[in-house]
Coordinates of C-alpha atoms in Angstrom, one line a residue:
M209 CA 70.1 0.2 -59.4
E210 CA 73.7 -0.6 -60.5
I211 CA 74.2 -4.0 -62.2
S212 CA 77.7 -5.7 -61.8
R213 CA 78.3 -6.2 -65.5
D214 CA 76.4 -4.6 -68.3
F215 CA 74.9 -7.9 -69.4
L216 CA 71.7 -6.1 -70.2
S217 CA 73.3 -4.3 -73.2
D218 CA 76.2 -6.6 -73.9
Q219 CA 75.2 -7.9 -77.4
K220 CA 77.6 -10.8 -77.1
I221 CA 75.8 -12.1 -74.0
V222 CA 72.4 -11.4 -75.5
N223 CA 73.3 -13.3 -78.7
R224 CA 74.8 -16.2 -76.8
F225 CA 71.7 -16.6 -74.7
A226 CA 69.4 -16.2 -77.6
S227 CA 71.2 -18.8 -79.8
S228 CA 71.5 -21.3 -77.0
I229 CA 67.8 -21.1 -76.1
K230 CA 67.0 -21.5 -79.8
S231 CA 69.4 -24.4 -80.3
Q232 CA 68.9 -25.9 -76.8
S233 CA 72.6 -25.9 -76.1
S234 CA 74.5 -25.1 -72.9
F235 CA 77.3 -22.5 -72.3
T236 CA 79.3 -20.9 -69.5
L237 CA 80.9 -17.5 -69.6
A238 CA 82.9 -17.7 -66.3
D239 CA 84.4 -14.2 -66.6
E240 CA 81.0 -12.6 -67.1
G241 CA 79.4 -14.8 -64.4
V242 CA 76.6 -16.1 -66.6
E243 CA 75.7 -19.6 -67.6
F244 CA 72.9 -21.5 -69.4
D245 CA 72.2 -25.2 -69.2
V246 CA 69.6 -27.4 -70.9
V247 CA 69.9 -30.4 -68.6
P248 CA 67.4 -31.4 -67.3
F249 CA 65.5 -28.5 -68.8
P250 CA 66.7 -25.0 -70.0
H251 CA 67.7 -22.7 -67.1
G252 CA 70.0 -19.7 -66.8
K253 CA 72.0 -18.1 -63.9
I254 CA 73.7 -14.8 -63.4
T255 CA 76.0 -14.3 -60.4
N256 CA 76.8 -11.1 -58.5
L257 CA 73.8 -9.4 -60.1
L258 CA 74.0 -6.1 -58.1
Q259 CA 77.3 -4.2 -58.1
N260 CA 77.2 -2.6 -54.7
K261 CA 77.4 -4.9 -51.7
Q262 CA 75.9 -2.2 -49.5
T263 CA 72.9 -2.1 -51.8
V264 CA 72.5 -5.8 -51.5
N265 CA 72.7 -5.6 -47.7
E266 CA 70.2 -2.8 -47.4
L267 CA 67.8 -4.7 -49.7
E268 CA 68.1 -7.7 -47.4
L269 CA 67.3 -5.7 -44.3
E270 CA 64.2 -4.2 -46.0
L271 CA 63.0 -7.6 -47.0
L272 CA 63.5 -9.0 -43.5
R273 CA 61.4 -6.2 -42.0
L274 CA 58.4 -7.2 -44.2
K275 CA 55.3 -8.9 -42.8
Y276 CA 55.1 -12.6 -43.9
N277 CA 52.3 -15.0 -44.2
Q278 CA 52.7 -18.6 -43.2
K279 CA 52.1 -20.9 -46.2
N280 CA 51.5 -24.5 -45.2
N281 CA 49.7 -27.2 -47.1
D282 CA 50.3 -30.6 -48.9
L283 CA 52.9 -29.0 -51.3
Y284 CA 54.9 -26.6 -49.1
K285 CA 55.8 -25.0 -45.8
F286 CA 57.5 -21.5 -45.8
E287 CA 56.7 -17.8 -45.3
Q288 CA 55.7 -15.4 -48.0
S289 CA 55.1 -11.7 -48.4
D290 CA 52.4 -10.0 -50.4
D291 CA 53.3 -9.0 -54.0
V292 CA 56.0 -6.4 -54.2
K293 CA 54.0 -4.2 -56.5
G294 CA 52.4 -2.5 -53.5
M295 CA 55.5 -2.0 -51.4
T296 CA 57.1 1.4 -50.8
S297 CA 60.6 0.7 -49.3
P298 CA 63.2 2.3 -51.5
G299 CA 65.5 -0.7 -52.1
I300 CA 62.5 -3.0 -52.8
C301 CA 61.1 -0.4 -55.2
Q302 CA 64.4 -0.1 -57.1
F303 CA 64.7 -3.8 -57.5
R304 CA 61.0 -4.1 -58.5
D305 CA 61.5 -1.4 -61.2
F306 CA 64.6 -3.3 -62.4
L307 CA 62.5 -6.5 -62.8
Y308 CA 59.6 -4.7 -64.4
S309 CA 61.7 -2.9 -67.0
D310 CA 65.3 -3.7 -67.7
F311 CA 65.3 -7.4 -66.8
R312 CA 62.0 -8.0 -68.4
L313 CA 63.1 -6.4 -71.7
W314 CA 66.4 -8.3 -71.6
L315 CA 64.5 -11.5 -71.1
T316 CA 62.3 -10.7 -74.1
K317 CA 65.5 -10.2 -76.2
I318 CA 66.9 -13.6 -75.4
T319 CA 63.6 -15.6 -75.5
G320 CA 61.5 -13.8 -78.1
I321 CA 58.5 -13.8 -75.8
S322 CA 56.5 -10.6 -75.2
F323 CA 55.9 -10.5 -71.5
L324 CA 53.3 -8.5 -69.6
S325 CA 54.6 -5.3 -68.1
E326 CA 54.2 -6.4 -64.4
P327 CA 55.5 -9.9 -63.4
D328 CA 54.3 -11.6 -60.3
A329 CA 56.9 -11.1 -57.6
S330 CA 57.0 -11.8 -53.8
V331 CA 59.5 -12.5 -51.1
S332 CA 59.9 -16.0 -49.7
K333 CA 61.5 -16.9 -46.4
Y334 CA 62.4 -20.5 -45.8
L335 CA 63.5 -21.5 -42.3
Y336 CA 64.3 -24.8 -40.5
T337 CA 62.4 -27.8 -42.1
D338 CA 60.6 -25.5 -44.6
H339 CA 60.3 -27.0 -48.1
L340 CA 58.5 -26.8 -51.5
L341 CA 57.9 -30.2 -53.1
C342 CA 58.0 -31.3 -56.7
H343 CA 55.9 -29.2 -59.1
D344 CA 56.1 -27.5 -62.5
D345 CA 54.4 -24.1 -61.8
D346 CA 51.4 -25.2 -63.8
I347 CA 48.2 -23.3 -63.0
Q348 CA 44.8 -24.7 -64.3
G349 CA 46.5 -26.9 -66.9
T350 CA 47.9 -24.2 -69.2
T351 CA 50.5 -22.4 -66.9
D352 CA 48.0 -19.5 -66.8
G353 CA 50.3 -17.2 -68.6
R354 CA 53.4 -18.1 -66.5
R355 CA 56.2 -18.2 -69.1
Y356 CA 59.4 -17.7 -67.1
A357 CA 60.1 -18.2 -63.4
F358 CA 62.9 -16.4 -61.6
I359 CA 64.5 -16.5 -58.1
Y360 CA 66.9 -13.8 -56.8
Y361 CA 68.7 -15.1 -53.7
L362 CA 69.7 -13.1 -50.6
V363 CA 71.0 -16.0 -48.6
P364 CA 74.1 -15.6 -46.3
D365 CA 77.5 -15.7 -48.1
N366 CA 78.4 -19.0 -46.4
W367 CA 75.3 -20.9 -47.5
S368 CA 76.2 -24.4 -48.5
E369 CA 74.6 -27.6 -49.7
E370 CA 74.6 -28.9 -46.1
D371 CA 72.2 -26.1 -45.2
G372 CA 69.6 -27.6 -47.5
G373 CA 67.3 -25.4 -49.6
C374 CA 68.8 -26.4 -53.0
L375 CA 66.7 -25.8 -56.1
D376 CA 66.4 -29.4 -57.3
L377 CA 65.6 -29.8 -61.1
Y378 CA 64.0 -33.1 -62.2
A379 CA 64.5 -35.2 -65.3
V380 CA 61.3 -36.5 -66.8
D381 CA 60.3 -40.0 -68.1
E382 CA 58.6 -41.0 -71.4
K383 CA 55.3 -39.9 -69.9
R384 CA 56.6 -36.4 -69.1
Q385 CA 56.5 -37.2 -65.4
P386 CA 59.3 -36.3 -63.0
S387 CA 61.6 -39.3 -62.6
S388 CA 64.6 -38.2 -60.5
V389 CA 66.6 -35.1 -59.4
S390 CA 69.1 -34.4 -62.2
K391 CA 70.7 -31.2 -60.9
S392 CA 70.8 -29.3 -57.6
L393 CA 71.5 -25.6 -57.6
V394 CA 72.9 -24.3 -54.3
P395 CA 71.5 -20.9 -53.4
E396 CA 74.1 -18.2 -53.9
R397 CA 73.8 -14.7 -52.5
N398 CA 73.1 -11.9 -55.1
S399 CA 72.5 -14.3 -57.9
I400 CA 69.4 -14.8 -60.1
V401 CA 68.2 -18.1 -61.6
F402 CA 65.5 -18.2 -64.3
F403 CA 63.8 -20.9 -66.4
E404 CA 60.9 -21.4 -68.8
V405 CA 57.7 -22.8 -67.4
T406 CA 56.8 -25.9 -69.5
D407 CA 55.4 -29.4 -69.0
R408 CA 59.0 -30.5 -68.2
S409 CA 60.1 -27.9 -65.7
F410 CA 59.6 -30.0 -62.5
H411 CA 61.5 -28.6 -59.6
R412 CA 61.5 -28.4 -55.8
V413 CA 63.1 -26.4 -52.9
N414 CA 64.8 -29.1 -50.8
E415 CA 64.2 -29.0 -47.1
I416 CA 66.1 -26.4 -45.0
L417 CA 68.5 -28.2 -42.6
S418 CA 70.1 -25.2 -41.0
Q419 CA 68.6 -24.0 -37.7
E420 CA 70.3 -20.6 -37.9
K421 CA 70.2 -19.5 -41.5
C422 CA 67.3 -18.1 -43.6
R423 CA 66.8 -18.8 -47.3
L424 CA 65.6 -15.4 -48.4
S425 CA 64.6 -14.7 -52.0
I426 CA 62.5 -12.6 -54.3
S427 CA 60.8 -14.9 -56.8
G428 CA 57.9 -15.0 -59.2
W429 CA 56.9 -15.3 -62.9
F430 CA 57.0 -13.3 -66.0
R431 CA 53.7 -13.7 -67.8
G432 CA 53.0 -13.9 -71.5
P433 CA 51.0 -15.9 -74.1
A434 CA 50.0 -19.1 -72.4
F435 CA 52.0 -22.2 -73.1
V436 CA 49.7 -24.9 -74.4
R437 CA 50.8 -28.2 -73.0
P438 CA 49.8 -31.8 -74.0
E439 CA 47.2 -33.5 -71.9
P440 CA 48.8 -34.9 -68.7
Q441 CA 49.2 -38.7 -68.5
P442 CA 46.7 -40.2 -66.1
D443 CA 47.9 -42.4 -63.2
P444 CA 47.7 -46.1 -63.8
V445 CA 44.3 -47.4 -62.4
T446 CA 44.6 -49.3 -59.2
I447 CA 42.2 -52.2 -59.3
A448 CA 40.2 -52.7 -56.2
K449 CA 39.6 -56.4 -55.3
P450 CA 36.4 -58.0 -53.9
M451 CA 36.5 -59.6 -50.5
V452 CA 38.3 -63.0 -50.1
T453 CA 35.8 -65.6 -48.8
D454 CA 38.2 -68.5 -48.3
T455 CA 40.7 -67.9 -45.5
S456 CA 42.3 -70.1 -42.9
L457 CA 43.2 -67.2 -40.6
E458 CA 42.7 -67.7 -36.8
I459 CA 40.9 -64.4 -36.2
P460 CA 41.0 -64.7 -32.4
E461 CA 44.8 -64.5 -32.5
W462 CA 44.7 -61.1 -34.2
I463 CA 42.1 -58.7 -32.9
D464 CA 41.7 -57.5 -29.4
E465 CA 38.6 -59.0 -27.7
R466 CA 37.2 -55.6 -26.9
Y467 CA 36.4 -55.0 -30.6
M468 CA 34.8 -58.4 -31.0
D469 CA 32.1 -57.6 -28.4
P470 CA 28.7 -56.7 -30.1
E471 CA 27.9 -54.0 -27.6
T472 CA 31.2 -52.3 -28.1
Q473 CA 30.8 -52.5 -31.9
I474 CA 27.4 -50.8 -31.6
E475 CA 29.0 -48.0 -29.5
I476 CA 31.8 -47.6 -32.1
Q477 CA 29.3 -47.4 -34.9
E478 CA 27.3 -44.7 -33.2
S479 CA 30.4 -42.6 -32.6
F480 CA 31.7 -43.2 -36.1
E481 CA 28.4 -42.2 -37.7
E482 CA 28.5 -39.0 -35.7
C483 CA 32.1 -38.0 -36.5
S484 CA 33.0 -40.1 -39.6
E485 CA 36.3 -40.8 -37.9
I486 CA 37.6 -43.0 -35.1
Q487 CA 40.8 -44.5 -33.8
L488 CA 40.6 -47.9 -32.1
S489 CA 43.7 -48.2 -29.9
G490 CA 45.4 -51.5 -29.3
F491 CA 43.5 -53.1 -32.2
I492 CA 45.9 -55.9 -32.8
K493 CA 46.8 -58.2 -29.9
N494 CA 50.2 -57.4 -28.5
A495 CA 51.9 -60.7 -29.2
K496 CA 50.8 -60.6 -32.9
Y497 CA 51.7 -56.9 -33.0
Q498 CA 55.3 -57.5 -31.8
E499 CA 55.7 -60.3 -34.4
L500 CA 54.5 -57.9 -37.1
V501 CA 57.0 -55.2 -36.1
K502 CA 59.9 -57.7 -36.4
A503 CA 58.6 -58.8 -39.8
F504 CA 58.5 -55.3 -41.2
R505 CA 62.2 -54.9 -40.4
L506 CA 63.4 -58.1 -42.1
P507 CA 66.0 -57.4 -44.9
S508 CA 64.2 -59.8 -47.2
V509 CA 61.2 -57.4 -47.6
E510 CA 61.6 -55.6 -50.9
W511 CA 60.4 -52.0 -50.8
I512 CA 59.3 -50.3 -54.0
Q513 CA 59.5 -46.5 -54.3
Q514 CA 56.1 -45.0 -55.3
S515 CA 56.1 -42.1 -57.8
P516 CA 55.9 -39.7 -59.6
A517 CA 57.3 -37.1 -57.3
N518 CA 54.7 -34.6 -58.2
R519 CA 52.1 -36.9 -56.6
R520 CA 53.7 -39.1 -54.0
S521 CA 56.8 -40.5 -52.5
Y522 CA 56.8 -43.5 -50.1
E523 CA 57.6 -47.2 -50.3
V524 CA 55.3 -50.2 -50.7
A525 CA 56.3 -53.8 -49.9
Q526 CA 56.5 -56.2 -52.9
R527 CA 53.9 -58.7 -51.9
D528 CA 55.8 -61.8 -53.0
S529 CA 58.7 -60.7 -50.7
I530 CA 56.9 -60.3 -47.4
P531 CA 57.1 -62.9 -44.7
P532 CA 54.1 -65.1 -43.8
V533 CA 52.9 -63.0 -40.9
L534 CA 52.7 -59.9 -43.1
E535 CA 51.0 -61.9 -45.8
Q536 CA 48.4 -62.9 -43.2
L537 CA 47.9 -59.3 -42.1
V538 CA 47.1 -58.4 -45.7
Q539 CA 44.8 -61.4 -46.0
L540 CA 43.0 -60.3 -42.8
F541 CA 42.1 -57.0 -44.3
E542 CA 41.1 -58.5 -47.6
S543 CA 38.9 -61.1 -45.9
E544 CA 35.1 -61.4 -45.8
F545 CA 35.4 -61.3 -42.0
M546 CA 37.0 -57.8 -42.1
F547 CA 34.5 -56.5 -44.7
L548 CA 31.7 -57.6 -42.4
M549 CA 33.4 -56.2 -39.3
L550 CA 34.0 -52.9 -40.9
S551 CA 30.4 -52.8 -42.1
T552 CA 29.3 -53.2 -38.5
L553 CA 31.7 -50.7 -37.1
S554 CA 31.0 -48.0 -39.8
G555 CA 27.4 -48.6 -40.8
L556 CA 28.5 -48.8 -44.5
S557 CA 27.4 -51.5 -46.9
L558 CA 30.6 -53.4 -47.3
H559 CA 28.9 -56.8 -46.9
P560 CA 25.6 -58.2 -48.0
A561 CA 24.7 -59.2 -44.5
A562 CA 25.2 -55.7 -43.2
A563 CA 23.1 -54.2 -46.0
E564 CA 20.3 -56.6 -45.1
D565 CA 20.5 -55.9 -41.4
G566 CA 20.3 -52.1 -42.0
S567 CA 17.6 -52.1 -44.7
E568 CA 14.6 -52.0 -42.3
D569 CA 15.9 -49.2 -40.0
E570 CA 17.8 -47.2 -42.6
E571 CA 15.6 -44.1 -42.3
E572 CA 16.0 -44.0 -38.5
G573 CA 19.8 -44.8 -38.5
P574 CA 22.2 -42.1 -37.3
S575 CA 24.1 -42.2 -40.6
S576 CA 21.1 -41.6 -42.9
S577 CA 21.7 -37.9 -43.0
K578 CA 25.3 -38.4 -44.1
R579 CA 25.4 -41.5 -46.2
S580 CA 23.0 -43.5 -48.3
R581 CA 23.2 -47.2 -49.1
P582 CA 23.8 -48.2 -52.8
D583 CA 20.4 -49.0 -54.5
D584 CA 21.9 -52.0 -56.3
G585 CA 23.5 -53.6 -53.3
G586 CA 26.9 -52.1 -54.2
N587 CA 30.1 -53.6 -55.2
P588 CA 32.2 -54.0 -52.1
R589 CA 35.9 -54.0 -52.8
C590 CA 39.2 -52.9 -51.4
V591 CA 42.9 -51.9 -52.1
V592 CA 45.4 -53.0 -49.5
E593 CA 49.1 -51.8 -49.3
V594 CA 51.9 -52.4 -46.8
R595 CA 53.8 -49.1 -46.6
R596 CA 57.1 -47.8 -45.2
W597 CA 57.4 -44.1 -44.4
K598 CA 60.7 -42.2 -43.8
R599 CA 62.3 -38.8 -44.2
G600 CA 61.3 -37.1 -47.4
D601 CA 58.1 -39.1 -48.0
Y602 CA 54.6 -37.5 -48.6
T603 CA 51.5 -37.7 -50.8
L604 CA 50.1 -34.7 -52.7
L605 CA 46.5 -33.7 -53.6
D606 CA 45.6 -34.3 -57.2
D607 CA 42.5 -32.7 -58.7
R608 CA 42.5 -35.4 -61.4
Q609 CA 41.9 -38.0 -58.7
R610 CA 38.6 -39.9 -59.3
A611 CA 35.8 -38.5 -57.1
E612 CA 34.5 -41.5 -55.1
S613 CA 33.4 -42.1 -51.6
A614 CA 35.5 -44.5 -49.6
L615 CA 36.4 -45.8 -46.1
D616 CA 40.1 -45.3 -45.3
I617 CA 41.7 -47.7 -42.9
S618 CA 45.2 -47.5 -41.4
V619 CA 47.1 -49.4 -38.8
F620 CA 50.5 -47.9 -37.9
F621 CA 53.5 -49.7 -36.6
N622 CA 56.7 -48.4 -35.1
S623 CA 55.3 -44.8 -34.8
K624 CA 55.3 -44.4 -31.0
E625 CA 58.0 -41.7 -31.0
L626 CA 56.6 -39.7 -33.9
T627 CA 55.5 -36.1 -33.2
K628 CA 53.5 -33.7 -35.2
E629 CA 56.6 -31.6 -35.9
C630 CA 58.0 -34.6 -37.9
G631 CA 55.1 -34.6 -40.3
G632 CA 53.7 -37.9 -41.6
F633 CA 50.1 -37.1 -40.5
S634 CA 47.1 -37.4 -42.8
S635 CA 45.0 -34.4 -43.6
Y636 CA 41.6 -34.3 -45.2
V637 CA 40.4 -31.3 -47.2
A638 CA 37.4 -30.4 -49.4
R639 CA 38.2 -30.7 -53.1
G640 CA 39.4 -27.3 -54.4
E641 CA 39.9 -25.9 -50.8
D642 CA 42.9 -25.3 -48.6
E643 CA 41.3 -25.5 -45.1
E644 CA 41.9 -28.8 -43.4
L645 CA 38.7 -30.6 -42.3
L646 CA 40.4 -33.3 -40.3
T647 CA 44.0 -34.3 -39.2
I648 CA 44.9 -37.9 -38.3
F649 CA 48.1 -38.7 -36.5
P650 CA 49.8 -42.1 -36.8
E651 CA 48.9 -43.7 -33.5
E652 CA 50.8 -46.9 -32.9
N653 CA 48.7 -50.1 -33.1
A654 CA 45.4 -48.2 -33.6
L655 CA 43.0 -48.9 -36.3
T656 CA 42.1 -45.5 -37.8
M657 CA 38.8 -45.5 -39.7
T658 CA 37.8 -42.4 -41.7
Y659 CA 35.0 -42.0 -44.1
R660 CA 35.5 -39.5 -47.0
D661 CA 32.8 -38.5 -49.4
A662 CA 33.4 -37.9 -53.1
E663 CA 34.3 -34.2 -52.5
T664 CA 36.9 -34.9 -49.9
M665 CA 40.6 -35.5 -50.6
K666 CA 43.5 -36.8 -48.5
F667 CA 47.2 -36.1 -48.3
V668 CA 50.1 -37.2 -46.1
K669 CA 52.2 -34.3 -44.9
Y670 CA 55.9 -34.3 -45.8
I671 CA 58.1 -36.1 -43.3
N672 CA 61.0 -33.8 -42.4
H673 CA 64.5 -34.7 -41.1
R674 CA 63.4 -34.5 -37.5
I675 CA 62.4 -38.1 -37.8
N676 CA 66.1 -39.0 -38.2
Q677 CA 66.7 -37.8 -34.6
L678 CA 64.4 -40.5 -33.3
N679 CA 65.4 -44.0 -32.4
N680 CA 63.0 -45.3 -35.1
Q681 CA 63.8 -43.4 -38.3
C682 CA 60.9 -44.9 -40.2
F683 CA 57.4 -46.3 -39.5
Y684 CA 55.1 -48.7 -41.2
E685 CA 51.4 -48.7 -42.2
L686 CA 48.8 -51.3 -43.2
S687 CA 46.7 -49.1 -45.6
A688 CA 43.4 -50.2 -46.9
V689 CA 40.7 -48.4 -48.8
Y690 CA 37.2 -49.9 -49.0
Y691 CA 34.5 -49.0 -51.5
E692 CA 30.8 -49.9 -51.3

């Protein structure tokens, strides 16, 4: 396989890369088509990697004929091939051999790292709305031998920033967490980008915006002695608060009469104890609901971006900036009344009165096989947030998240037009597994009630730019989590 310039053996280029990596300094050799930048973390790029355009075109055709697997979870959505090591197409084999030998040895010269003989390499195909969210390539806390990542692009010649799919590189804060996108690399046909995998190498593939073009690439990692990173900084602990017993709220103005009826509440509890999930449509009375929708949109509400990007991205209303009706909504879900009502609807021990009512028939109750009441009467408490969701927002799974059973409550506003294709739905998965156990869609003015045990985790799927084609380009959520 012919390389455009003999950068593999050009000692000037080798020395320049080696010295810049060692001194953490940037350089550009425009005539040679190579560059190295240390902002926001060290990364290199070589353009026009292969000399013969026909070779590039034939390689692209071979890659497009491969079988691809759909990859779709909390972190990404794209298509990926199997590892190239088992492939037999001639162009792919030539490029694989180039990676395994010449490029690997060249990378050893400039980095001083002895890599394993066979890097991980597969083909990725990103189409309309596909994405890969913020991450650092860490596996099991030590990068699992991943020392250098690489991406060889086979995008169309006319790929531009407007097509999306940029490789966004993040700066990090004092806690070594991603703070903001510092640099965006637009994919360029027949170029290769590479960078060291460390505790600072946070990056993402931005959403594909083109409906016609394909972001095709061969990517993977060169493995070597594991990089030992410092222990990651834990998330700040969110303090759950006990119920508020003193409230002046006029409850009849808020909740639809159907859900105040004792017989209806018993039916809801029976259904919930069977399925551990239920949506109560039209939960808030229409007049109050319309008042709340107007309040969400007021310019006086201060929305605070939630971070870091490798865990979440959405906005929360600053409580001291919300208008009275939104404050009353928060107070309603913090109130003793709501703790008692949710205890009745769910069968959980969120209120002492509910625990006493259920103590005699606990063994015969439909929830006894799934859930047990706390022996000490528990410590009922909750966390309530007023959220705004828009294009680019999401939450990711985090194995460091504390394992604790909880009741998740959501009421959505302004979400009537939202479709599954936009994202924004909540998915529940077993800890350490990929298969989704349950998917919850943001139904407008429905109280969504979901019980998750200590081994179940939740994420909100990335909201893609389809939402910007709707009349309402954002939606709102009253989110509450209750603990026994």
